mmCIF file of N, CA and C in Angstrom:
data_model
loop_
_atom_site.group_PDB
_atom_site.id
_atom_site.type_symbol
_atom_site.label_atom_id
_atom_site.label_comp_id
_atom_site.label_asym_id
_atom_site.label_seq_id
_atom_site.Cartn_x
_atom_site.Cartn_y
_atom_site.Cartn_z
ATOM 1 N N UNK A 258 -15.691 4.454 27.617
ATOM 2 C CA UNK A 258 -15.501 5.866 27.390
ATOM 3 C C UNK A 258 -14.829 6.066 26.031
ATOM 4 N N UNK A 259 -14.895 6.733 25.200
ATOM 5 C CA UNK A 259 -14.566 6.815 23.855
ATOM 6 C C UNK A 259 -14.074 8.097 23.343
ATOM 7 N N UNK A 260 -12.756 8.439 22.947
ATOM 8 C CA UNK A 260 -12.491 9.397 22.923
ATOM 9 C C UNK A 260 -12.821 9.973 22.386
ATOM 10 N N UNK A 261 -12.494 11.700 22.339
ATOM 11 C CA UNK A 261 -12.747 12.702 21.504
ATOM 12 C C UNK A 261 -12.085 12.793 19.931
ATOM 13 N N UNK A 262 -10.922 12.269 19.840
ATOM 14 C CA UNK A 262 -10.247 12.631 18.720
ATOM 15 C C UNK A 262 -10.097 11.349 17.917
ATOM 16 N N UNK A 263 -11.063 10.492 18.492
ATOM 17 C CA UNK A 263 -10.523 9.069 18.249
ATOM 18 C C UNK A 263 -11.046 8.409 16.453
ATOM 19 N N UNK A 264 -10.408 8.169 15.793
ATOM 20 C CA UNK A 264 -10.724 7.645 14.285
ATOM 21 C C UNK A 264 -11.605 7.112 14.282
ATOM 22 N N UNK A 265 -12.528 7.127 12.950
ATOM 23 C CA UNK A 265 -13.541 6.375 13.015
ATOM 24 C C UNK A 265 -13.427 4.971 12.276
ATOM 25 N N UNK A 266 -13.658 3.705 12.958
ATOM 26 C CA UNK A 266 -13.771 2.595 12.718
ATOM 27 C C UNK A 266 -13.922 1.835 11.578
ATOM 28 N N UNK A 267 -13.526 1.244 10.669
ATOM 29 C CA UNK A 267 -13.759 0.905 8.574
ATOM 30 C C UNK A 267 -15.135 0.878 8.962
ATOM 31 N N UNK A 268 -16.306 0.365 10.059
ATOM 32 C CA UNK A 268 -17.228 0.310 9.849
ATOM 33 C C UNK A 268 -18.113 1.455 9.665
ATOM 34 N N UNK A 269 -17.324 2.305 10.141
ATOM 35 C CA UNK A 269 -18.457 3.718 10.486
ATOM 36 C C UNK A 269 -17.770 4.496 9.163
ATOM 37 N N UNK A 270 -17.202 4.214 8.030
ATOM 38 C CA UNK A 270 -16.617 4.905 6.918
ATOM 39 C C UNK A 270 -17.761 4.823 6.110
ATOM 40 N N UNK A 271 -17.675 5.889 5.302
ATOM 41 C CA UNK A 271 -19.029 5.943 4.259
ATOM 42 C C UNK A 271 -18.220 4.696 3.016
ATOM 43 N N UNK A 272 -18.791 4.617 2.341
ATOM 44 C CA UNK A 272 -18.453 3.533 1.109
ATOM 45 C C UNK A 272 -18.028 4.743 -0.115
ATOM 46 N N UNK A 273 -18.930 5.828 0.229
ATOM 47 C CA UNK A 273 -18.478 6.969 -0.550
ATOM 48 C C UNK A 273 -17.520 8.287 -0.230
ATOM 49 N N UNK A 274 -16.875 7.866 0.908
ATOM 50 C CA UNK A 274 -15.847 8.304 1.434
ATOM 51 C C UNK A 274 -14.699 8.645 0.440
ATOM 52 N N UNK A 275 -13.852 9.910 0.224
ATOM 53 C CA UNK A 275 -13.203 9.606 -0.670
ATOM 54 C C UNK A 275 -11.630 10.057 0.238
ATOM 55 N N UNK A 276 -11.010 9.524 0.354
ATOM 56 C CA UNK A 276 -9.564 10.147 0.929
ATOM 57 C C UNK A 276 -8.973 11.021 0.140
ATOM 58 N N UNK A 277 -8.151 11.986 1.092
ATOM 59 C CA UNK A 277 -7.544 13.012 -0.102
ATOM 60 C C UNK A 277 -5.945 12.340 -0.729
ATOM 61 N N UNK A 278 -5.907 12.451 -2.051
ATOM 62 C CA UNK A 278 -5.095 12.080 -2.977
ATOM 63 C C UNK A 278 -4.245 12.918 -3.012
ATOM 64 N N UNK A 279 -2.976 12.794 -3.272
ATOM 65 C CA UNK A 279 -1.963 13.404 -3.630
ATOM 66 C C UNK A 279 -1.479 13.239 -5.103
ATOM 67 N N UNK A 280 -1.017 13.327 -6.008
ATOM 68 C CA UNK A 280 -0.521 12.579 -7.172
ATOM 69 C C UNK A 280 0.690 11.874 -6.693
ATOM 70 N N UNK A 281 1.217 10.983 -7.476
ATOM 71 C CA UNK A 281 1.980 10.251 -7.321
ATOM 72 C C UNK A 281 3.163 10.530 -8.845
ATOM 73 N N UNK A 282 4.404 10.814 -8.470
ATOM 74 C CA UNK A 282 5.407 11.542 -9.459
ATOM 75 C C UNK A 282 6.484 10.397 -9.364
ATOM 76 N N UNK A 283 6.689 9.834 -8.372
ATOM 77 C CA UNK A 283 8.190 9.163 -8.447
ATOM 78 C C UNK A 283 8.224 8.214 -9.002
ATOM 79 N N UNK A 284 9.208 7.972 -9.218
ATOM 80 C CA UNK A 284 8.865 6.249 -10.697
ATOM 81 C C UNK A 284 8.954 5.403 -9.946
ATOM 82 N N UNK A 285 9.676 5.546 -8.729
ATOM 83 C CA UNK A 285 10.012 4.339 -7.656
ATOM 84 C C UNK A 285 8.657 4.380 -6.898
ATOM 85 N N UNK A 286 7.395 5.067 -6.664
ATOM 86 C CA UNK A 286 6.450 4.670 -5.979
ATOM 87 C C UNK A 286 5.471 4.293 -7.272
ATOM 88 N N UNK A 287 5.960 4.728 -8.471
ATOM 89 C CA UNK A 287 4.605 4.076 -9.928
ATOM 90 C C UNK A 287 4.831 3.274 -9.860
ATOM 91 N N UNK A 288 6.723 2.369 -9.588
ATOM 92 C CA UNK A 288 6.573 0.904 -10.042
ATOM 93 C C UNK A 288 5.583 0.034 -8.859
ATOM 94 N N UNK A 289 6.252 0.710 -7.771
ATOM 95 C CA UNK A 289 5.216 -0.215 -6.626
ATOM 96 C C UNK A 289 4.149 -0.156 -7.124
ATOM 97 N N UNK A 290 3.276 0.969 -7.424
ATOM 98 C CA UNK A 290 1.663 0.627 -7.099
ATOM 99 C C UNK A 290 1.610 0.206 -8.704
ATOM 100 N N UNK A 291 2.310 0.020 -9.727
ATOM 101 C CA UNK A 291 1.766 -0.741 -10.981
ATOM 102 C C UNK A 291 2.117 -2.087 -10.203
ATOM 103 N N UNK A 292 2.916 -2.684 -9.698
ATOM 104 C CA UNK A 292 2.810 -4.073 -9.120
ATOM 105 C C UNK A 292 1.899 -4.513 -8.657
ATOM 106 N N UNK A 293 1.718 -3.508 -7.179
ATOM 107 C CA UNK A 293 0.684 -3.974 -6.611
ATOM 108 C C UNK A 293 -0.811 -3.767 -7.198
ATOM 109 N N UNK A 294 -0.912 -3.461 -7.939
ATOM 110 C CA UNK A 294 -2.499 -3.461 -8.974
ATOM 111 C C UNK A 294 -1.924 -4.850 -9.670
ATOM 112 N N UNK A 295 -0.954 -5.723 -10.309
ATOM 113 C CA UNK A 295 -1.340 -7.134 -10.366
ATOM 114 C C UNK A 295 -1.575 -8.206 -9.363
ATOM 115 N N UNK A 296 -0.463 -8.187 -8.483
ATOM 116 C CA UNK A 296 -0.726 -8.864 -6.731
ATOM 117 C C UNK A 296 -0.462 -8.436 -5.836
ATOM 118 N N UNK A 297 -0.238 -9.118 -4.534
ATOM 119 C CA UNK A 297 0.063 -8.544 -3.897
ATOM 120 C C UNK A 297 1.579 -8.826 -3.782
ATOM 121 N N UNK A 298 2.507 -8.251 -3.062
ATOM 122 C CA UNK A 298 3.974 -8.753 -2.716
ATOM 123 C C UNK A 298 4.437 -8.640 -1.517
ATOM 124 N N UNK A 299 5.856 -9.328 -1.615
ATOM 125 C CA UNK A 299 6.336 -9.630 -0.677
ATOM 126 C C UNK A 299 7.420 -8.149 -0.144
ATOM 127 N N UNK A 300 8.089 -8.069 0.755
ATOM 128 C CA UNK A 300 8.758 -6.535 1.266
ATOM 129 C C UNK A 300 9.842 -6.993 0.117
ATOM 130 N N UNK A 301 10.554 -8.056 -0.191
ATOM 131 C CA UNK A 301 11.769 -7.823 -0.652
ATOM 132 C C UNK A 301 11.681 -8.164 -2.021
ATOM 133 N N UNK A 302 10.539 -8.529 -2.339
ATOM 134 C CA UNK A 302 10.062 -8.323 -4.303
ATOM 135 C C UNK A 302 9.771 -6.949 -4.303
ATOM 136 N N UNK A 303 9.430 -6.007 -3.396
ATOM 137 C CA UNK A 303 9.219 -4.580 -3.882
ATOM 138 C C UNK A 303 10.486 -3.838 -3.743
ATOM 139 N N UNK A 304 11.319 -4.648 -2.756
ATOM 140 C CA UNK A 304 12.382 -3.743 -3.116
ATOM 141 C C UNK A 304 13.264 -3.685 -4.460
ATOM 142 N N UNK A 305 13.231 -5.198 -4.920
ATOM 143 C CA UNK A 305 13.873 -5.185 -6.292
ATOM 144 C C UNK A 305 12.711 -4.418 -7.330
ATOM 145 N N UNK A 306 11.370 -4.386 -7.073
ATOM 146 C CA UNK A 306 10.745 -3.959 -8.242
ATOM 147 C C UNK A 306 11.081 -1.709 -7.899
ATOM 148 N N UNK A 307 10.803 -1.730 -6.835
ATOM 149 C CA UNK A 307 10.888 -0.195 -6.628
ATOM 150 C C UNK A 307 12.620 0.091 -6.984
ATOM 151 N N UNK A 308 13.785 -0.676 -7.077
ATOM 152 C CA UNK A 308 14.567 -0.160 -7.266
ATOM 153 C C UNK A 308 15.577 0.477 -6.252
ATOM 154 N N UNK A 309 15.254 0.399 -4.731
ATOM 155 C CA UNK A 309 16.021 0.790 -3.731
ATOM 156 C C UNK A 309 15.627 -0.422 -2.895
ATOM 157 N N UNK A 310 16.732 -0.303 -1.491
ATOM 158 C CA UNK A 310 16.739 -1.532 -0.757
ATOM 159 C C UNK A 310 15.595 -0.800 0.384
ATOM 160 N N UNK A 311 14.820 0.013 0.677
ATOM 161 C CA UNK A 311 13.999 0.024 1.192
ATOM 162 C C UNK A 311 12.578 0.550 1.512
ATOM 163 N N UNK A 312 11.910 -0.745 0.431
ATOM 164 C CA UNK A 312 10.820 -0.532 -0.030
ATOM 165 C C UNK A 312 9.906 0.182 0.970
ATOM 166 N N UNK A 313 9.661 -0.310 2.012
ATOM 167 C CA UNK A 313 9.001 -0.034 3.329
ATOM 168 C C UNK A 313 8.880 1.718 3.217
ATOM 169 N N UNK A 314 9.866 2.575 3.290
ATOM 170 C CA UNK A 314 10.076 4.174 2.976
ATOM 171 C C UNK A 314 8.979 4.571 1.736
ATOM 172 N N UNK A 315 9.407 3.892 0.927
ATOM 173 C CA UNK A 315 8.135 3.792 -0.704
ATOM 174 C C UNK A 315 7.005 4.052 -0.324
ATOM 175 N N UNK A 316 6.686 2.927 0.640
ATOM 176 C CA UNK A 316 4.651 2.515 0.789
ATOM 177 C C UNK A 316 4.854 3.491 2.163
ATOM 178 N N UNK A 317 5.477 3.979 2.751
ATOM 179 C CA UNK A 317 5.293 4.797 4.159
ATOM 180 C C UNK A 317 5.243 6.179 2.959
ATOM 181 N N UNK A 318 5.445 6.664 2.485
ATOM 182 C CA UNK A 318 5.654 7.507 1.312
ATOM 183 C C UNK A 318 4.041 7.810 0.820
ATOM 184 N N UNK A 319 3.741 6.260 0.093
ATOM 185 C CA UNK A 319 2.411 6.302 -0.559
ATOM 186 C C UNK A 319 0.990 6.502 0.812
ATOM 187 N N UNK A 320 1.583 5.756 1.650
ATOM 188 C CA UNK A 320 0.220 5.977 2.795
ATOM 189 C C UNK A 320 0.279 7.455 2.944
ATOM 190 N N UNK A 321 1.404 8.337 3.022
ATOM 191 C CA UNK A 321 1.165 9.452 3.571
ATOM 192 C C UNK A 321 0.193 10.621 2.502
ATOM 193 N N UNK A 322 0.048 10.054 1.252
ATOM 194 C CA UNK A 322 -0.210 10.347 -0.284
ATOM 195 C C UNK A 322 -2.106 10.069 -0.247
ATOM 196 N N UNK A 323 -2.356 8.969 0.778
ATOM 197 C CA UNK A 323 -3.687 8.840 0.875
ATOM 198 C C UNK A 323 -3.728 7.206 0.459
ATOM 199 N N UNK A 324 -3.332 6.556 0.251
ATOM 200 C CA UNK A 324 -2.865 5.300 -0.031
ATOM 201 C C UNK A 324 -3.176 4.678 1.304
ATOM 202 N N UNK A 325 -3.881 3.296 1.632
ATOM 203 C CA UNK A 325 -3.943 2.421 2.559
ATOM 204 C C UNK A 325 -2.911 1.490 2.460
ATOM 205 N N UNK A 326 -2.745 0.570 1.855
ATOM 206 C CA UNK A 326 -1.568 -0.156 1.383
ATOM 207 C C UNK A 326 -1.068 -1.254 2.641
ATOM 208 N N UNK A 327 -2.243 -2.034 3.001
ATOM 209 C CA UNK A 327 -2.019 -3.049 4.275
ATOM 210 C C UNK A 327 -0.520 -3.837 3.835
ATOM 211 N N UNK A 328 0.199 -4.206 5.052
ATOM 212 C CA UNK A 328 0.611 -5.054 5.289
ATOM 213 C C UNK A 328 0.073 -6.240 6.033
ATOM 214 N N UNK A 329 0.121 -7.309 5.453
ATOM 215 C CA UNK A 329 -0.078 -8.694 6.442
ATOM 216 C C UNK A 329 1.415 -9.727 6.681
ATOM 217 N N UNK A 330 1.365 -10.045 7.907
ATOM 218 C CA UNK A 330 2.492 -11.252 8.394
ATOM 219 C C UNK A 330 2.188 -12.305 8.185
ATOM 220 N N UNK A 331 3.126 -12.902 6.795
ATOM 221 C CA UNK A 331 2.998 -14.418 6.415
ATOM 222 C C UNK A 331 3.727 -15.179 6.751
ATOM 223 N N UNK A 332 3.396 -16.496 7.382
ATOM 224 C CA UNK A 332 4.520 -17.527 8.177
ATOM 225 C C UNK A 332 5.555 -18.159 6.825
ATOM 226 N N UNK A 333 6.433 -17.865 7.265
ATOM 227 C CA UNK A 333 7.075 -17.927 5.669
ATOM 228 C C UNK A 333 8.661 -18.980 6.724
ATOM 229 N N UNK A 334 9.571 -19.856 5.490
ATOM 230 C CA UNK A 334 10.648 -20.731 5.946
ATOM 231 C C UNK A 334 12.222 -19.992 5.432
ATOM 232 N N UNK A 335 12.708 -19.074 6.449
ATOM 233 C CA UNK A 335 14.160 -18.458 5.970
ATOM 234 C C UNK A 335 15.300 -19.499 5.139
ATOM 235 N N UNK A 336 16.332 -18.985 4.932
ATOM 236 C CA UNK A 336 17.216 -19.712 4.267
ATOM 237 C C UNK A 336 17.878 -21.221 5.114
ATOM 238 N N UNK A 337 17.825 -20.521 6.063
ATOM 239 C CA UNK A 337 18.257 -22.229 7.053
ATOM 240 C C UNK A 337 17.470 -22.804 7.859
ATOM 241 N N UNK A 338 16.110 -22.606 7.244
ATOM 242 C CA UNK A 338 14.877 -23.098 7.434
ATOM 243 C C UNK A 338 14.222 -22.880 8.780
ATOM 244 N N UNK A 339 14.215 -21.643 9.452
ATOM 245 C CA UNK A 339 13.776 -21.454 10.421
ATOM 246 C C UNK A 339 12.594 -20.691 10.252
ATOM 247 N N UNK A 340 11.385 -20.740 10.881
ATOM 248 C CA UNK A 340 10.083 -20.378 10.870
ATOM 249 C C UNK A 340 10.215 -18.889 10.657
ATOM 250 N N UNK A 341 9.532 -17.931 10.425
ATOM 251 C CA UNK A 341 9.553 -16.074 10.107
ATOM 252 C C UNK A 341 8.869 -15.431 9.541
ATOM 253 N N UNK A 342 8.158 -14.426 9.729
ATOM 254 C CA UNK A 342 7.239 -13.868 9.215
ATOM 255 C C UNK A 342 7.801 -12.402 8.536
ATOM 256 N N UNK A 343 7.304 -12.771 7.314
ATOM 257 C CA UNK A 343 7.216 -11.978 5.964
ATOM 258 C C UNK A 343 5.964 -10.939 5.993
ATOM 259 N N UNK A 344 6.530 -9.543 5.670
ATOM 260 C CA UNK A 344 5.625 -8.729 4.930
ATOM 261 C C UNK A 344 4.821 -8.971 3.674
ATOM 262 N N UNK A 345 3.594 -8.710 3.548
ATOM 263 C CA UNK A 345 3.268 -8.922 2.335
ATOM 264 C C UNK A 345 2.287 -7.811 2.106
ATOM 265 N N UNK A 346 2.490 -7.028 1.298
ATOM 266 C CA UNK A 346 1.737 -5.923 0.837
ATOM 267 C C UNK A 346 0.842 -6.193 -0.023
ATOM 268 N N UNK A 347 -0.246 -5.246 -0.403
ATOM 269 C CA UNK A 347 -1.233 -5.468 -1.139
ATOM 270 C C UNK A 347 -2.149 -4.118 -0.873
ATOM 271 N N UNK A 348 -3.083 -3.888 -1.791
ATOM 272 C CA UNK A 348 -3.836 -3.126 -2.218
ATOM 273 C C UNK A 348 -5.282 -2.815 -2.044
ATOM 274 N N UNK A 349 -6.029 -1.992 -1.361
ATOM 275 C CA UNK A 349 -7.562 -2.493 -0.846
ATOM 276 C C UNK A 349 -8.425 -2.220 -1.609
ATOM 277 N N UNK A 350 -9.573 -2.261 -1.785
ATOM 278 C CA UNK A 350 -10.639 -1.618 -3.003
ATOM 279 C C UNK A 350 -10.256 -0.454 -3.335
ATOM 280 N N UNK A 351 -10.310 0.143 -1.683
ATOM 281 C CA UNK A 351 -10.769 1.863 -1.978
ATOM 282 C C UNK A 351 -9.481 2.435 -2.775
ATOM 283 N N UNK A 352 -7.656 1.581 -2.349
ATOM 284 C CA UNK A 352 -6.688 1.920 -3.319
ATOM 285 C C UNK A 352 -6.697 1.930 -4.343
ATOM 286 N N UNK A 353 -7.646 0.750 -5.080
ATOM 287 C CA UNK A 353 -8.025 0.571 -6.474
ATOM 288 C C UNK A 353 -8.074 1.681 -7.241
ATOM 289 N N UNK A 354 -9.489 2.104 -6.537
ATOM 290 C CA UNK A 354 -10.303 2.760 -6.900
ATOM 291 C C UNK A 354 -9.824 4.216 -7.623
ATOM 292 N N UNK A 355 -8.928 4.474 -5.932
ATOM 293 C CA UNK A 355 -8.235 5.711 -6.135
ATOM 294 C C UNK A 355 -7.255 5.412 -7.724
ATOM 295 N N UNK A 356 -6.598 4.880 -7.910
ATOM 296 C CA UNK A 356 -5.877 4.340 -9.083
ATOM 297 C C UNK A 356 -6.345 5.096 -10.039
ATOM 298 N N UNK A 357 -7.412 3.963 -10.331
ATOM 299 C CA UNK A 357 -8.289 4.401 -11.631
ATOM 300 C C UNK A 357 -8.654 5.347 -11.782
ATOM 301 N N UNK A 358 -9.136 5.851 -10.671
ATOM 302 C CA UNK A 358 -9.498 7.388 -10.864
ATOM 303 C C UNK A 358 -8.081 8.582 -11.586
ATOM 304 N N UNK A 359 -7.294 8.338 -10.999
ATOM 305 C CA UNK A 359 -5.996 9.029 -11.312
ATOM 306 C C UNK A 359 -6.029 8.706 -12.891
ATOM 307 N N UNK A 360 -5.835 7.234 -13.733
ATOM 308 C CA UNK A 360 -5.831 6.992 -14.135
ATOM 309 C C UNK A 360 -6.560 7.622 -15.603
ATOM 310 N N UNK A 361 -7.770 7.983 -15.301
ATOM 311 C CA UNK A 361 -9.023 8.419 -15.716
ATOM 312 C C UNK A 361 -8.792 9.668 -16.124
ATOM 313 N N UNK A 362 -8.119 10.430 -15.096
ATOM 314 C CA UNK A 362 -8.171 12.049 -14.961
ATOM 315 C C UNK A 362 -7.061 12.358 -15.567
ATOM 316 N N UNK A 363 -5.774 11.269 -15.996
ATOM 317 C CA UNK A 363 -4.784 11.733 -16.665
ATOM 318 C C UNK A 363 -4.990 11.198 -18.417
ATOM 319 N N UNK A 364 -5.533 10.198 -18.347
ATOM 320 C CA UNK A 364 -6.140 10.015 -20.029
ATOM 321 C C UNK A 364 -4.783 9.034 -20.455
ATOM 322 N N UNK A 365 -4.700 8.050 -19.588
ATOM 323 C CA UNK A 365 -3.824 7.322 -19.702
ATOM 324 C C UNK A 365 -4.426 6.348 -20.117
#
């Protein structure tokens, strides 16, 4: 049974789908997404690159802006070497895309 209100699936997305954009003004969400357009990062490299201790607010910020902005859990070794999984952010095509486009439209 499949609901009524229910999202549609990455598969059933057009490729020409465009999400609605917001601009992006704060310097603390430009530095994130100029980062993340070189790699991807970790939660606590964005917090030193965004400039506050909690980056997470930033990219909850940018998703709400139209931004996808996955997180994935990397098995990562803490300071007294116990097993833990790390955030790692990163950027999807269609974020790219959106970028450049901004990019484009400001004559930057």
């Amino acid at each position: 049974m499949e609901k009524k209100n229910a999202q549609p699936r990455t598969a059933e997305l057009s490729a020409n789908t465009r999400r609605k954009y917001t601009e992006v003004k704060n310097p603390r969400q430009l530095r994130v997404l100029h980062a993340l357009m070189v790699r991807p990062r970790p939660r606590e490299e964005m917090d030193r690159i965004a400039g506050c201790s909690n980056s997470p607010s930033q990219i909850a910020s940018l998703r709400g802006k139209g931004f996808d902005i996955p997180c994935v859990m990397v098995r990562s070794l803490d300071c007294d070497g116990l097993l833990v999984y790390r955030g790692v952010y990163y950027l999807t095509a269609a974020d790219r895309r959106m970028i450049a486009r901004h990019v484009c439209r400001k004559g930057a």
